[in-house]
Amino acid sequence: IRVVMITGDYLKTAIAIARNVNILQPQDDEATAAVDCASLRPDGDYLPDQAMDALTASVRVFARAKPEDKLAIVKSLQRQGAVTAMTGDGVND
């Protein structure tokens, strides 16, 4: 089981929470294991599928996510053969 956190929180807040609940491990490099979702859509459009899949294959924490980002991330994980489930605390989840 691989847990991925997708949150609307700012990156530093997301990293702190992910470390606290062990989504991010002490050996994880924050620069590659946690990203701002703006990196999913650098020019306004989402990355091509292959680039998106490469990113979602290794990132554990996605911060500043919009509802559309969450869907794009889940679809990417599913393309890679992952069985996905999502839970949330708001109407945009």
Short mmCIF file of C-alpha atoms in Angstrom, two decimals:
data_model
loop_
_atom_site.label_atom_id
_atom_site.label_comp_id
_atom_site.label_asym_id
_atom_site.label_seq_id
_atom_site.Cartn_x
_atom_site.Cartn_y
_atom_site.Cartn_z
CA ILE A 1 0.00 0.00 0.00
CA ARG A 2 1.33 3.40 -0.98
CA VAL A 3 -0.18 6.46 0.69
CA VAL A 4 -0.13 9.71 -1.26
CA MET A 5 -1.27 12.98 0.29
CA ILE A 6 -3.03 15.48 -1.97
CA THR A 7 -3.88 18.67 -0.12
CA GLY A 8 -4.77 22.28 -0.65
CA ASP A 9 -2.31 23.26 2.09
CA TYR A 10 0.86 25.18 1.33
CA LEU A 11 3.91 23.03 0.60
CA LYS A 12 5.71 23.65 3.92
CA THR A 13 2.54 22.85 5.88
CA ALA A 14 1.94 19.72 3.81
CA ILE A 15 5.50 18.53 4.37
CA ALA A 16 5.21 19.05 8.14
CA ILE A 17 1.94 17.12 8.31
CA ALA A 18 3.26 14.34 6.05
CA ARG A 19 6.35 13.94 8.25
CA ASN A 20 4.19 13.91 11.39
CA VAL A 21 2.01 11.05 10.10
CA ASN A 22 4.93 9.19 8.43
CA ILE A 23 3.84 9.67 4.83
CA LEU A 24 7.25 11.24 4.35
CA GLN A 25 10.03 9.16 5.88
CA PRO A 26 13.24 10.61 7.40
CA GLN A 27 15.25 9.47 4.37
CA ASP A 28 12.88 11.11 1.85
CA ASP A 29 14.23 14.12 -0.05
CA GLU A 30 11.58 16.83 0.30
CA ALA A 31 12.65 18.37 -3.00
CA THR A 32 11.51 15.29 -4.93
CA ALA A 33 8.99 13.61 -2.61
CA ALA A 34 6.78 16.69 -2.16
CA VAL A 35 5.70 19.15 -4.85
CA ASP A 36 3.42 22.12 -5.37
CA CYS A 37 0.70 21.17 -7.84
CA ALA A 38 1.67 24.11 -10.01
CA SER A 39 4.41 21.78 -11.28
CA LEU A 40 1.67 19.59 -12.79
CA ARG A 41 0.60 22.46 -15.04
CA PRO A 42 3.68 24.64 -15.61
CA ASP A 43 2.25 26.47 -18.63
CA GLY A 44 -1.38 26.32 -17.56
CA ASP A 45 -1.99 22.94 -19.19
CA TYR A 46 -1.30 19.64 -17.49
CA LEU A 47 1.88 17.78 -18.29
CA PRO A 48 1.63 15.10 -21.00
CA ASP A 49 0.58 11.69 -19.65
CA GLN A 50 4.10 10.24 -19.73
CA ALA A 51 5.58 13.16 -17.76
CA MET A 52 2.64 13.21 -15.35
CA ASP A 53 2.99 9.48 -14.74
CA ALA A 54 6.73 9.81 -14.07
CA LEU A 55 6.03 12.51 -11.50
CA THR A 56 3.17 10.75 -9.72
CA ALA A 57 5.13 7.48 -9.60
CA SER A 58 7.55 8.94 -7.07
CA VAL A 59 5.93 11.93 -5.35
CA ARG A 60 4.24 11.27 -2.01
CA VAL A 61 2.90 14.75 -1.22
CA PHE A 62 1.07 17.10 -3.58
CA ALA A 63 0.40 20.55 -2.12
CA ARG A 64 -1.78 23.49 -3.19
CA ALA A 65 -4.01 21.09 -5.10
CA LYS A 66 -7.13 22.23 -6.89
CA PRO A 67 -9.99 19.73 -7.29
CA GLU A 68 -8.95 19.21 -10.94
CA ASP A 69 -5.40 18.40 -9.81
CA LYS A 70 -6.67 15.66 -7.53
CA LEU A 71 -8.51 14.05 -10.42
CA ALA A 72 -5.48 14.33 -12.73
CA ILE A 73 -3.25 12.70 -10.10
CA VAL A 74 -5.67 9.84 -9.47
CA LYS A 75 -6.10 9.23 -13.22
CA SER A 76 -2.31 9.14 -13.59
CA LEU A 77 -1.97 6.58 -10.81
CA GLN A 78 -4.71 4.47 -12.39
CA ARG A 79 -2.94 4.57 -15.77
CA GLN A 80 0.03 3.03 -13.96
CA GLY A 81 -2.13 0.16 -12.73
CA ALA A 82 -2.69 1.38 -9.19
CA VAL A 83 -5.96 0.71 -7.44
CA THR A 84 -6.88 4.06 -5.93
CA ALA A 85 -9.15 5.34 -3.19
CA MET A 86 -9.61 8.90 -2.05
CA THR A 87 -11.00 10.46 1.07
CA GLY A 88 -11.34 14.06 2.10
CA ASP A 89 -12.89 16.54 4.46
CA GLY A 90 -14.46 18.99 2.05
CA VAL A 91 -16.87 19.34 -0.82
CA ASN A 92 -14.05 19.55 -3.35
CA ASP A 93 -12.79 16.08 -2.39
#
